[in-house]
Every structure is written in C-alpha cells, then in structure tokens.
PDB file of C-alpha atoms in Angstrom:
ATOM      1  CA  UNK A 918      98.051 104.725  54.575  1.00 67.00           C
ATOM      2  CA  UNK A 919     100.525 101.846  54.745  1.00 80.00           C
ATOM      3  CA  UNK A 920     104.131 102.722  55.460  1.00 87.00           C
ATOM      4  CA  UNK A 921     107.420 101.004  54.676  1.00 91.00           C
ATOM      5  CA  UNK A 922     110.322 100.915  57.123  1.00 92.00           C
ATOM      6  CA  UNK A 923     113.932  99.796  56.616  1.00 91.00           C
ATOM      7  CA  UNK A 924     115.135  97.061  58.971  1.00 92.00           C
ATOM      8  CA  UNK A 925     118.729  95.928  59.451  1.00 90.00           C
ATOM      9  CA  UNK A 926     119.513  92.559  61.063  1.00 87.00           C
ATOM     10  CA  UNK A 927     123.227  93.103  61.710  1.00 80.00           C
ATOM     11  CA  UNK A 928     125.612  96.091  61.761  1.00 74.00           C
ATOM     12  CA  UNK A 929     126.322  97.433  58.248  1.00 65.00           C
ATOM     13  CA  UNK A 930     124.128  94.671  56.856  1.00 71.00           C
ATOM     14  CA  UNK A 931     121.668  95.089  54.028  1.00 77.00           C
ATOM     15  CA  UNK A 932     118.545  97.103  54.809  1.00 84.00           C
ATOM     16  CA  UNK A 933     115.311  95.241  54.093  1.00 86.00           C
ATOM     17  CA  UNK A 934     111.913  96.865  53.558  1.00 89.00           C
ATOM     18  CA  UNK A 935     109.015  95.868  55.810  1.00 92.00           C
ATOM     19  CA  UNK A 936     105.472  97.060  56.219  1.00 90.00           C
ATOM     20  CA  UNK A 937     105.502  99.001  59.517  1.00 88.00           C
ATOM     21  CA  UNK A 938     101.820  98.211  60.129  1.00 85.00           C
ATOM     22  CA  UNK A 939     100.228 100.153  63.014  1.00 87.00           C
ATOM     23  CA  UNK A 940     103.526 100.816  64.794  1.00 89.00           C
ATOM     24  CA  UNK A 941     105.148 104.243  65.214  1.00 88.00           C
ATOM     25  CA  UNK A 942     108.831 103.523  64.734  1.00 92.00           C
ATOM     26  CA  UNK A 943     112.015 105.539  65.047  1.00 92.00           C
ATOM     27  CA  UNK A 944     115.556 104.815  63.894  1.00 93.00           C
ATOM     28  CA  UNK A 945     117.239 102.548  66.446  1.00 92.00           C
ATOM     29  CA  UNK A 946     114.053 100.864  67.675  1.00 93.00           C
ATOM     30  CA  UNK A 947     114.331  97.090  68.137  1.00 93.00           C
ATOM     31  CA  UNK A 948     111.569  95.092  66.464  1.00 94.00           C
ATOM     32  CA  UNK A 949     110.457  91.546  65.726  1.00 93.00           C
ATOM     33  CA  UNK A 950     109.625  90.972  62.053  1.00 92.00           C
ATOM     34  CA  UNK A 951     108.331  88.081  59.972  1.00 87.00           C
ATOM     35  CA  UNK A 952     110.877  86.588  57.553  1.00 85.00           C
ATOM     36  CA  UNK A 953     111.142  83.516  55.365  1.00 81.00           C
ATOM     37  CA  UNK A 954     113.081  81.870  58.211  1.00 77.00           C
ATOM     38  CA  UNK A 955     110.390  82.736  60.775  1.00 80.00           C
ATOM     39  CA  UNK A 956     110.545  85.587  63.251  1.00 86.00           C
ATOM     40  CA  UNK A 957     113.633  87.789  63.174  1.00 89.00           C
ATOM     41  CA  UNK A 958     115.176  90.349  65.537  1.00 92.00           C
ATOM     42  CA  UNK A 959     116.094  93.599  63.790  1.00 92.00           C
ATOM     43  CA  UNK A 960     116.759  97.298  64.280  1.00 93.00           C
ATOM     44  CA  UNK A 961     115.042 100.169  62.464  1.00 94.00           C
ATOM     45  CA  UNK A 962     117.590 101.674  60.045  1.00 92.00           C
ATOM     46  CA  UNK A 963     115.390 104.057  58.040  1.00 90.00           C
ATOM     47  CA  UNK A 964     112.214 105.760  59.340  1.00 89.00           C
ATOM     48  CA  UNK A 965     108.772 104.823  57.994  1.00 90.00           C
ATOM     49  CA  UNK A 966     107.516 106.561  54.868  1.00 87.00           C
ATOM     50  CA  UNK A 967     104.396 106.182  52.728  1.00 85.00           C
ATOM     51  CA  UNK A 968     104.406 102.920  50.814  1.00 75.00           C
ATOM     52  CA  UNK A 969     103.644 104.569  47.463  1.00 67.00           C
ATOM     53  CA  UNK A 970     107.067 106.264  47.552  1.00 51.00           C
ATOM     54  CA  UNK A 971     108.790 102.905  47.298  1.00 48.00           C
ATOM     55  CA  UNK A 972     108.668 100.465  44.424  1.00 55.00           C
ATOM     56  CA  UNK A 973     107.831  96.961  45.562  1.00 55.00           C
ATOM     57  CA  UNK A 974     107.379  94.035  43.180  1.00 57.00           C
ATOM     58  CA  UNK A 975     105.789  91.859  45.872  1.00 68.00           C
ATOM     59  CA  UNK A 976     103.821  92.409  49.100  1.00 80.00           C
ATOM     60  CA  UNK A 977     106.058  93.412  51.981  1.00 85.00           C
ATOM     61  CA  UNK A 978     106.309  91.286  55.102  1.00 88.00           C
ATOM     62  CA  UNK A 979     105.176  93.062  58.252  1.00 87.00           C
ATOM     63  CA  UNK A 980     106.722  94.219  61.479  1.00 92.00           C
ATOM     64  CA  UNK A 981     105.316  91.649  63.900  1.00 91.00           C
ATOM     65  CA  UNK A 982     105.750  93.710  67.055  1.00 92.00           C
ATOM     66  CA  UNK A 983     108.130  95.847  69.058  1.00 93.00           C
ATOM     67  CA  UNK A 984     110.908  93.891  70.760  1.00 93.00           C
ATOM     68  CA  UNK A 985     110.526  93.316  74.511  1.00 93.00           C
ATOM     69  CA  UNK A 986     113.105  92.799  77.243  1.00 93.00           C
ATOM     70  CA  UNK A 987     112.486  89.055  76.901  1.00 94.00           C
ATOM     71  CA  UNK A 988     113.348  89.290  73.206  1.00 93.00           C
ATOM     72  CA  UNK A 989     116.629  91.018  74.041  1.00 91.00           C
ATOM     73  CA  UNK A 990     117.395  88.222  76.523  1.00 94.00           C
ATOM     74  CA  UNK A 991     116.573  85.626  73.852  1.00 93.00           C
ATOM     75  CA  UNK A 992     118.945  87.350  71.434  1.00 91.00           C
ATOM     76  CA  UNK A 993     121.712  87.203  74.045  1.00 92.00           C
ATOM     77  CA  UNK A 994     121.042  83.479  74.515  1.00 94.00           C
ATOM     78  CA  UNK A 995     121.284  83.032  70.750  1.00 93.00           C
ATOM     79  CA  UNK A 996     124.677  84.735  70.757  1.00 92.00           C
ATOM     80  CA  UNK A 997     125.921  82.296  73.410  1.00 95.00           C
ATOM     81  CA  UNK A 998     124.597  79.379  71.326  1.00 96.00           C
ATOM     82  CA  UNK A 999     126.373  80.756  68.245  1.00 94.00           C
ATOM     83  CA  UNK A1000     129.656  80.960  70.167  1.00 95.00           C
ATOM     84  CA  UNK A1001     129.288  77.408  71.497  1.00 96.00           C
ATOM     85  CA  UNK A1002     128.393  76.079  68.032  1.00 96.00           C
ATOM     86  CA  UNK A1003     131.379  77.833  66.452  1.00 96.00           C
ATOM     87  CA  UNK A1004     133.855  76.393  68.957  1.00 96.00           C
ATOM     88  CA  UNK A1005     132.415  72.867  68.653  1.00 97.00           C
ATOM     89  CA  UNK A1006     132.336  72.971  64.844  1.00 96.00           C
ATOM     90  CA  UNK A1007     135.922  74.233  64.650  1.00 96.00           C
ATOM     91  CA  UNK A1008     137.113  71.231  66.665  1.00 96.00           C
ATOM     92  CA  UNK A1009     135.214  68.821  64.389  1.00 96.00           C
ATOM     93  CA  UNK A1010     136.548  70.507  61.246  1.00 96.00           C
ATOM     94  CA  UNK A1011     140.082  69.872  62.494  1.00 95.00           C
ATOM     95  CA  UNK A1012     139.267  66.267  63.399  1.00 95.00           C
ATOM     96  CA  UNK A1013     137.809  65.615  59.931  1.00 95.00           C
ATOM     97  CA  UNK A1014     140.709  67.518  58.321  1.00 94.00           C
ATOM     98  CA  UNK A1015     138.374  69.546  56.151  1.00 94.00           C
ATOM     99  CA  UNK A1016     139.980  72.324  54.097  1.00 93.00           C
ATOM    100  CA  UNK A1017     137.591  75.067  55.112  1.00 93.00           C
ATOM    101  CA  UNK A1018     137.837  78.247  57.158  1.00 93.00           C
ATOM    102  CA  UNK A1019     134.888  78.512  59.551  1.00 93.00           C
ATOM    103  CA  UNK A1020     134.453  82.123  60.663  1.00 91.00           C
ATOM    104  CA  UNK A1021     130.868  82.721  61.833  1.00 90.00           C
ATOM    105  CA  UNK A1022     127.699  81.033  63.044  1.00 93.00           C
ATOM    106  CA  UNK A1023     124.229  82.575  63.028  1.00 90.00           C
ATOM    107  CA  UNK A1024     121.106  81.364  64.794  1.00 91.00           C
ATOM    108  CA  UNK A1025     117.509  82.076  63.850  1.00 89.00           C
ATOM    109  CA  UNK A1026     115.638  84.095  66.478  1.00 90.00           C
ATOM    110  CA  UNK A1027     113.695  81.071  67.718  1.00 89.00           C
ATOM    111  CA  UNK A1028     116.954  79.042  67.873  1.00 90.00           C
ATOM    112  CA  UNK A1029     115.559  76.372  65.558  1.00 90.00           C
ATOM    113  CA  UNK A1030     118.333  76.603  62.961  1.00 92.00           C
ATOM    114  CA  UNK A1031     122.070  77.270  62.889  1.00 94.00           C
ATOM    115  CA  UNK A1032     123.876  78.562  59.800  1.00 93.00           C
ATOM    116  CA  UNK A1033     127.650  78.015  59.606  1.00 96.00           C
ATOM    117  CA  UNK A1034     129.573  80.412  57.352  1.00 94.00           C
ATOM    118  CA  UNK A1035     132.926  79.405  55.888  1.00 94.00           C
ATOM    119  CA  UNK A1036     135.343  80.121  53.077  1.00 92.00           C
ATOM    120  CA  UNK A1037     137.217  77.532  51.025  1.00 91.00           C
ATOM    121  CA  UNK A1038     139.265  77.362  47.837  1.00 88.00           C
ATOM    122  CA  UNK A1039     136.959  74.771  46.291  1.00 88.00           C
ATOM    123  CA  UNK A1040     134.077  72.441  47.044  1.00 90.00           C
ATOM    124  CA  UNK A1041     134.000  70.834  50.492  1.00 91.00           C
ATOM    125  CA  UNK A1042     132.330  67.523  51.379  1.00 93.00           C
ATOM    126  CA  UNK A1043     130.810  68.461  54.738  1.00 94.00           C
ATOM    127  CA  UNK A1044     128.118  65.736  54.919  1.00 94.00           C
ATOM    128  CA  UNK A1045     129.759  63.964  57.861  1.00 96.00           C
ATOM    129  CA  UNK A1046     130.243  67.291  59.638  1.00 96.00           C
ATOM    130  CA  UNK A1047     126.544  68.131  59.284  1.00 96.00           C
ATOM    131  CA  UNK A1048     125.573  64.745  60.819  1.00 96.00           C
ATOM    132  CA  UNK A1049     127.814  65.457  63.823  1.00 96.00           C
ATOM    133  CA  UNK A1050     126.353  68.959  64.272  1.00 96.00           C
ATOM    134  CA  UNK A1051     122.767  67.681  64.096  1.00 96.00           C
ATOM    135  CA  UNK A1052     123.509  65.044  66.744  1.00 96.00           C
ATOM    136  CA  UNK A1053     125.134  67.629  68.995  1.00 96.00           C
ATOM    137  CA  UNK A1054     122.601  70.483  68.786  1.00 95.00           C
ATOM    138  CA  UNK A1055     119.373  68.764  67.647  1.00 94.00           C
ATOM    139  CA  UNK A1056     118.669  71.683  65.328  1.00 93.00           C
ATOM    140  CA  UNK A1057     118.436  72.293  61.590  1.00 93.00           C
ATOM    141  CA  UNK A1058     121.925  72.897  60.204  1.00 95.00           C
ATOM    142  CA  UNK A1059     122.951  74.862  57.110  1.00 94.00           C
ATOM    143  CA  UNK A1060     126.505  75.169  55.797  1.00 95.00           C
ATOM    144  CA  UNK A1061     127.032  78.278  53.672  1.00 93.00           C
ATOM    145  CA  UNK A1062     130.207  78.925  51.678  1.00 92.00           C
ATOM    146  CA  UNK A1063     130.828  82.638  51.010  1.00 89.00           C
ATOM    147  CA  UNK A1064     133.495  84.800  49.393  1.00 86.00           C
ATOM    148  CA  UNK A1065     136.486  86.273  51.168  1.00 85.00           C
ATOM    149  CA  UNK A1066     134.979  89.789  51.014  1.00 86.00           C
ATOM    150  CA  UNK A1067     131.899  88.580  52.885  1.00 83.00           C
ATOM    151  CA  UNK A1068     134.128  87.124  55.562  1.00 83.00           C
ATOM    152  CA  UNK A1069     135.812  90.493  56.105  1.00 86.00           C
ATOM    153  CA  UNK A1070     132.413  92.198  56.246  1.00 81.00           C
ATOM    154  CA  UNK A1071     131.080  89.803  58.869  1.00 78.00           C
ATOM    155  CA  UNK A1072     134.258  89.691  60.993  1.00 79.00           C
ATOM    156  CA  UNK A1073     135.183  93.380  60.807  1.00 80.00           C
ATOM    157  CA  UNK A1074     138.584  94.950  61.527  1.00 85.00           C
ATOM    158  CA  UNK A1075     140.694  98.069  60.975  1.00 86.00           C
ATOM    159  CA  UNK A1076     141.925  99.167  57.565  1.00 86.00           C
ATOM    160  CA  UNK A1077     145.314 100.661  56.754  1.00 84.00           C
ATOM    161  CA  UNK A1078     143.691 104.107  57.155  1.00 86.00           C
ATOM    162  CA  UNK A1079     143.177 103.353  60.857  1.00 87.00           C
ATOM    163  CA  UNK A1080     139.388 103.334  60.594  1.00 87.00           C
ATOM    164  CA  UNK A1081     136.931 100.445  60.734  1.00 85.00           C
ATOM    165  CA  UNK A1082     136.839  98.713  57.361  1.00 87.00           C
ATOM    166  CA  UNK A1083     134.198 100.159  55.040  1.00 86.00           C
ATOM    167  CA  UNK A1084     132.378  96.882  54.361  1.00 84.00           C
ATOM    168  CA  UNK A1085     131.696  96.428  58.093  1.00 80.00           C
ATOM    169  CA  UNK A1086     130.753 100.034  58.839  1.00 78.00           C
ATOM    170  CA  UNK A1087     128.548 101.224  55.980  1.00 80.00           C
ATOM    171  CA  UNK A1088     128.861  99.384  52.632  1.00 81.00           C
ATOM    172  CA  UNK A1089     125.702  97.322  52.098  1.00 73.00           C
ATOM    173  CA  UNK A1090     126.722  95.509  48.915  1.00 80.00           C
ATOM    174  CA  UNK A1091     129.964  94.988  47.069  1.00 85.00           C
ATOM    175  CA  UNK A1092     130.698  96.714  43.769  1.00 86.00           C
ATOM    176  CA  UNK A1093     133.296  95.535  41.223  1.00 89.00           C
ATOM    177  CA  UNK A1094     136.785  96.949  41.893  1.00 91.00           C
ATOM    178  CA  UNK A1095     139.423  97.180  39.156  1.00 90.00           C
ATOM    179  CA  UNK A1096     143.122  98.005  39.002  1.00 92.00           C
ATOM    180  CA  UNK A1097     142.190 100.807  36.593  1.00 91.00           C
ATOM    181  CA  UNK A1098     140.630 102.676  39.520  1.00 91.00           C
ATOM    182  CA  UNK A1099     143.960 102.606  41.371  1.00 89.00           C
ATOM    183  CA  UNK A1100     145.705 103.966  38.263  1.00 87.00           C
ATOM    184  CA  UNK A1101     143.071 106.696  37.948  1.00 84.00           C
ATOM    185  CA  UNK A1102     143.800 107.777  41.525  1.00 86.00           C
ATOM    186  CA  UNK A1103     147.573 107.757  41.034  1.00 82.00           C
ATOM    187  CA  UNK A1104     148.156 105.043  43.628  1.00 85.00           C
ATOM    188  CA  UNK A1105     151.033 102.620  43.811  1.00 84.00           C
ATOM    189  CA  UNK A1106     150.167  99.411  41.971  1.00 88.00           C
ATOM    190  CA  UNK A1107     151.908  97.346  44.641  1.00 89.00           C
ATOM    191  CA  UNK A1108     149.225  94.779  45.626  1.00 87.00           C
ATOM    192  CA  UNK A1109     150.139  95.007  49.313  1.00 86.00           C
ATOM    193  CA  UNK A1110     149.382  98.741  49.312  1.00 88.00           C
ATOM    194  CA  UNK A1111     146.029  98.699  47.536  1.00 90.00           C
ATOM    195  CA  UNK A1112     144.570  95.514  49.027  1.00 90.00           C
ATOM    196  CA  UNK A1113     142.316  95.312  52.065  1.00 89.00           C
ATOM    197  CA  UNK A1114     142.203  92.846  54.939  1.00 87.00           C
ATOM    198  CA  UNK A1115     140.454  90.346  52.658  1.00 86.00           C
ATOM    199  CA  UNK A1116     143.390  90.352  50.251  1.00 86.00           C
ATOM    200  CA  UNK A1117     141.282  91.861  47.460  1.00 89.00           C
ATOM    201  CA  UNK A1118     141.461  95.401  46.053  1.00 91.00           C
ATOM    202  CA  UNK A1119     140.206  97.924  48.609  1.00 91.00           C
ATOM    203  CA  UNK A1120     136.518  98.810  48.338  1.00 89.00           C
ATOM    204  CA  UNK A1121     137.285 102.509  48.860  1.00 88.00           C
ATOM    205  CA  UNK A1122     138.778 102.566  45.352  1.00 90.00           C
ATOM    206  CA  UNK A1123     135.227 102.162  44.051  1.00 89.00           C
ATOM    207  CA  UNK A1124     133.379 104.910  45.849  1.00 83.00           C
ATOM    208  CA  UNK A1125     136.296 107.363  45.514  1.00 86.00           C
ATOM    209  CA  UNK A1126     136.619 106.692  41.789  1.00 89.00           C
ATOM    210  CA  UNK A1127     133.751 109.016  40.831  1.00 88.00           C
ATOM    211  CA  UNK A1128     135.263 111.911  42.780  1.00 88.00           C
ATOM    212  CA  UNK A1129     138.619 111.564  41.045  1.00 88.00           C
ATOM    213  CA  UNK A1130     136.976 111.409  37.624  1.00 88.00           C
ATOM    214  CA  UNK A1131     134.942 114.532  38.395  1.00 87.00           C
ATOM    215  CA  UNK A1132     137.977 116.477  39.632  1.00 86.00           C
ATOM    216  CA  UNK A1133     140.059 115.405  36.640  1.00 85.00           C
ATOM    217  CA  UNK A1134     137.602 116.910  34.157  1.00 84.00           C
ATOM    218  CA  UNK A1135     139.417 120.254  34.452  1.00 84.00           C
ATOM    219  CA  UNK A1136     142.875 118.709  34.114  1.00 86.00           C
ATOM    220  CA  UNK A1137     144.763 118.432  30.813  1.00 87.00           C
ATOM    221  CA  UNK A1138     145.323 114.732  30.142  1.00 87.00           C
ATOM    222  CA  UNK A1139     148.693 113.120  30.738  1.00 86.00           C
ATOM    223  CA  UNK A1140     150.715 113.494  27.532  1.00 87.00           C
ATOM    224  CA  UNK A1141     149.141 116.830  26.537  1.00 89.00           C
ATOM    225  CA  UNK A1142     151.287 119.940  26.096  1.00 90.00           C
ATOM    226  CA  UNK A1143     150.647 122.991  28.272  1.00 88.00           C
ATOM    227  CA  UNK A1144     152.134 126.421  28.936  1.00 88.00           C
ATOM    228  CA  UNK A1145     153.393 127.168  32.437  1.00 88.00           C
ATOM    229  CA  UNK A1146     155.225 130.064  34.039  1.00 86.00           C
ATOM    230  CA  UNK A1147     158.431 128.097  33.417  1.00 86.00           C
ATOM    231  CA  UNK A1148     157.643 127.518  29.763  1.00 88.00           C
ATOM    232  CA  UNK A1149     156.117 124.853  27.513  1.00 90.00           C
ATOM    233  CA  UNK A1150     156.041 121.218  28.569  1.00 89.00           C
ATOM    234  CA  UNK A1151     154.184 117.904  28.612  1.00 91.00           C
ATOM    235  CA  UNK A1152     151.944 116.772  31.455  1.00 90.00           C
ATOM    236  CA  UNK A1153     153.360 113.640  33.092  1.00 88.00           C
ATOM    237  CA  UNK A1154     151.503 113.405  36.436  1.00 86.00           C
ATOM    238  CA  UNK A1155     148.374 114.608  38.231  1.00 86.00           C
ATOM    239  CA  UNK A1156     148.069 115.364  41.938  1.00 86.00           C
ATOM    240  CA  UNK A1157     144.303 115.680  42.133  1.00 86.00           C
ATOM    241  CA  UNK A1158     144.079 116.024  45.915  1.00 83.00           C
ATOM    242  CA  UNK A1159     146.418 119.052  45.906  1.00 87.00           C
ATOM    243  CA  UNK A1160     145.043 120.493  42.613  1.00 87.00           C
ATOM    244  CA  UNK A1161     148.497 120.319  41.026  1.00 88.00           C
ATOM    245  CA  UNK A1162     150.147 118.624  38.059  1.00 88.00           C
ATOM    246  CA  UNK A1163     153.718 117.901  37.014  1.00 90.00           C
ATOM    247  CA  UNK A1164     155.073 119.029  33.646  1.00 89.00           C
ATOM    248  CA  UNK A1165     158.251 117.893  31.897  1.00 91.00           C
ATOM    249  CA  UNK A1166     159.569 121.111  30.357  1.00 90.00           C
ATOM    250  CA  UNK A1167     160.835 121.253  26.772  1.00 88.00           C
ATOM    251  CA  UNK A1168     163.994 122.913  28.049  1.00 85.00           C
ATOM    252  CA  UNK A1169     164.602 120.074  30.502  1.00 86.00           C
ATOM    253  CA  UNK A1170     163.609 119.316  34.055  1.00 88.00           C
ATOM    254  CA  UNK A1171     160.235 119.017  35.704  1.00 89.00           C
ATOM    255  CA  UNK A1172     157.937 121.684  37.082  1.00 89.00           C
ATOM    256  CA  UNK A1173     154.974 121.247  39.436  1.00 89.00           C
ATOM    257  CA  UNK A1174     152.248 123.838  38.942  1.00 88.00           C
ATOM    258  CA  UNK A1175     148.749 124.578  40.149  1.00 89.00           C
ATOM    259  CA  UNK A1176     146.198 123.368  37.609  1.00 87.00           C
ATOM    260  CA  UNK A1177     144.679 126.870  37.500  1.00 85.00           C
ATOM    261  CA  UNK A1178     148.046 128.372  36.425  1.00 85.00           C
ATOM    262  CA  UNK A1179     148.564 126.271  33.308  1.00 84.00           C
ATOM    263  CA  UNK A1180     147.081 126.734  29.868  1.00 85.00           C
ATOM    264  CA  UNK A1181     146.509 123.786  27.575  1.00 80.00           C
ATOM    265  CA  UNK A1182     148.082 124.151  24.155  1.00 75.00           C
ATOM    266  CA  UNK A1183     145.466 124.348  21.404  1.00 72.00           C
ATOM    267  CA  UNK A1184     145.847 121.847  18.553  1.00 65.00           C
ATOM    268  CA  UNK A1185     147.280 123.339  15.364  1.00 64.00           C
ATOM    269  CA  UNK A1186     144.956 123.914  12.420  1.00 52.00           C
TER     270      UNK A1186
END
C-alpha cells in the first residue's frame, strides 16, 4: 500500500505531502524529493501513513531517495552561495538606490536558481538589478516580494515573552488577527504592547483567542448584575487567567471575587 509522508524544507515551514515510495522513514530523516523546481532537500516532519487516510486532489510527488553525506555537503555549499548572493545583492541595491529591504536568499538544491526575498512599501523596478545578478552568478534569478510577517518568519527572533517567535518555531500559516481578540483577552490596546517583531498584531492573539472564549462561557458578561458576598453590583472586568472578576457595588466601591462565588441576577419577569 502506498504511504504519504510529511516533508518540511525549512524550520517551522509548511509541511508538504509526498509519496514515501519504498522507503522506511522516521521523523528527522533527511531526504531528497522531487519538486516543481527539481530535486529538493527536506526533513521528514510527520511519519508515513497509508495514503487512503489523506485526501489528495492530485498525484503526490515521490521521495526520490534518502539524503547522503554528499547531499549534506551540497546543502552546506548552497548556504554559502546564498550568503554570498545576499551580500552582493545588498551592495547593488544600495548602488541602484532601490527602496526595498532584502532579507533572505534561497538556492535550489542543484544550485541552478537563486530566489531573492524582499519587502517593500510598493512596486519596485528591479529589472536592472536582475541583469546584474545574472551576470554575476550565471544562474536563473527570481525576485520575490513578500509581506512583513513572512520576513519575521524567515528571519526569526525572540518575542516579548522571551521565547522564539511563534511564526518561526511552529506556526505553518498565518491566520487573520484582529484588535477584537486583544479586547477579548483584556490586554492593553497600546500598539507597542500587542505588536510583534514584524510590527503587526501578535500571532499568539489568534491561537489563544479560542481558549479565552471557552473560559468566558461561565462568566457573567460585563455590564450584567450579580450578587457577591459584599452585595449586589455590576460586572466591570474579567480576569480569566485567575478565574476572577471585578464588580462595582451598588453601595459604592469595587470588589474582586472568584467567578464561582458570584451569582448572576435573573432577569425580572
């Protein structure tokens, strides 16, 4: 029976499905696979499983073979080429005074093509730059403009939590993030406090949003009246993490109580 295996080409990158063919593969194994760009060097991210358990709209490309020591050496050579190409291109960008931020270069496994990744506020005329790069490296050249979030994902870094940023460590694709999520979690709406290294709203707001909504199901909504040990009052704040809420008492003052110790006032009639 044919099996499908998940292959990742770069850390925290998207996992692509491939037909594992006759190979017995384990997570972490280095393999050479066939791609639209030719052969590619990847790492097994998910173990093989029967093909009928996965939905595939088109035939899967196959694992070409297990990677050898020579393949690892070739990958290291590619990394050196990428570094050289980045440094050279950066100098030419400055000479041509192009308004673009070059941040990464990727080579195909057979070193026949270089892809230059950059961000920019608008369209960039890089035709002259491409001519210079072709003359210098004698390879196919592609210039790819990406969003600021993709730049953070590819470059990596540490978030304000002190951990590696989520998009570099485990997030495979970006989900929409809204200011409403920050409000739902009771966070400060100061942009500098809820923005990531990319300058956009932090991705963690998205995957934590469901947890907050689930926990809040047992909370009386803000504005509702409840009975506490200190008397009747209106809910003005939630502290979901500590399972507490703050009530403005009818008699004056505020009282913080455990959510289990308050009783929501039933509507009259």
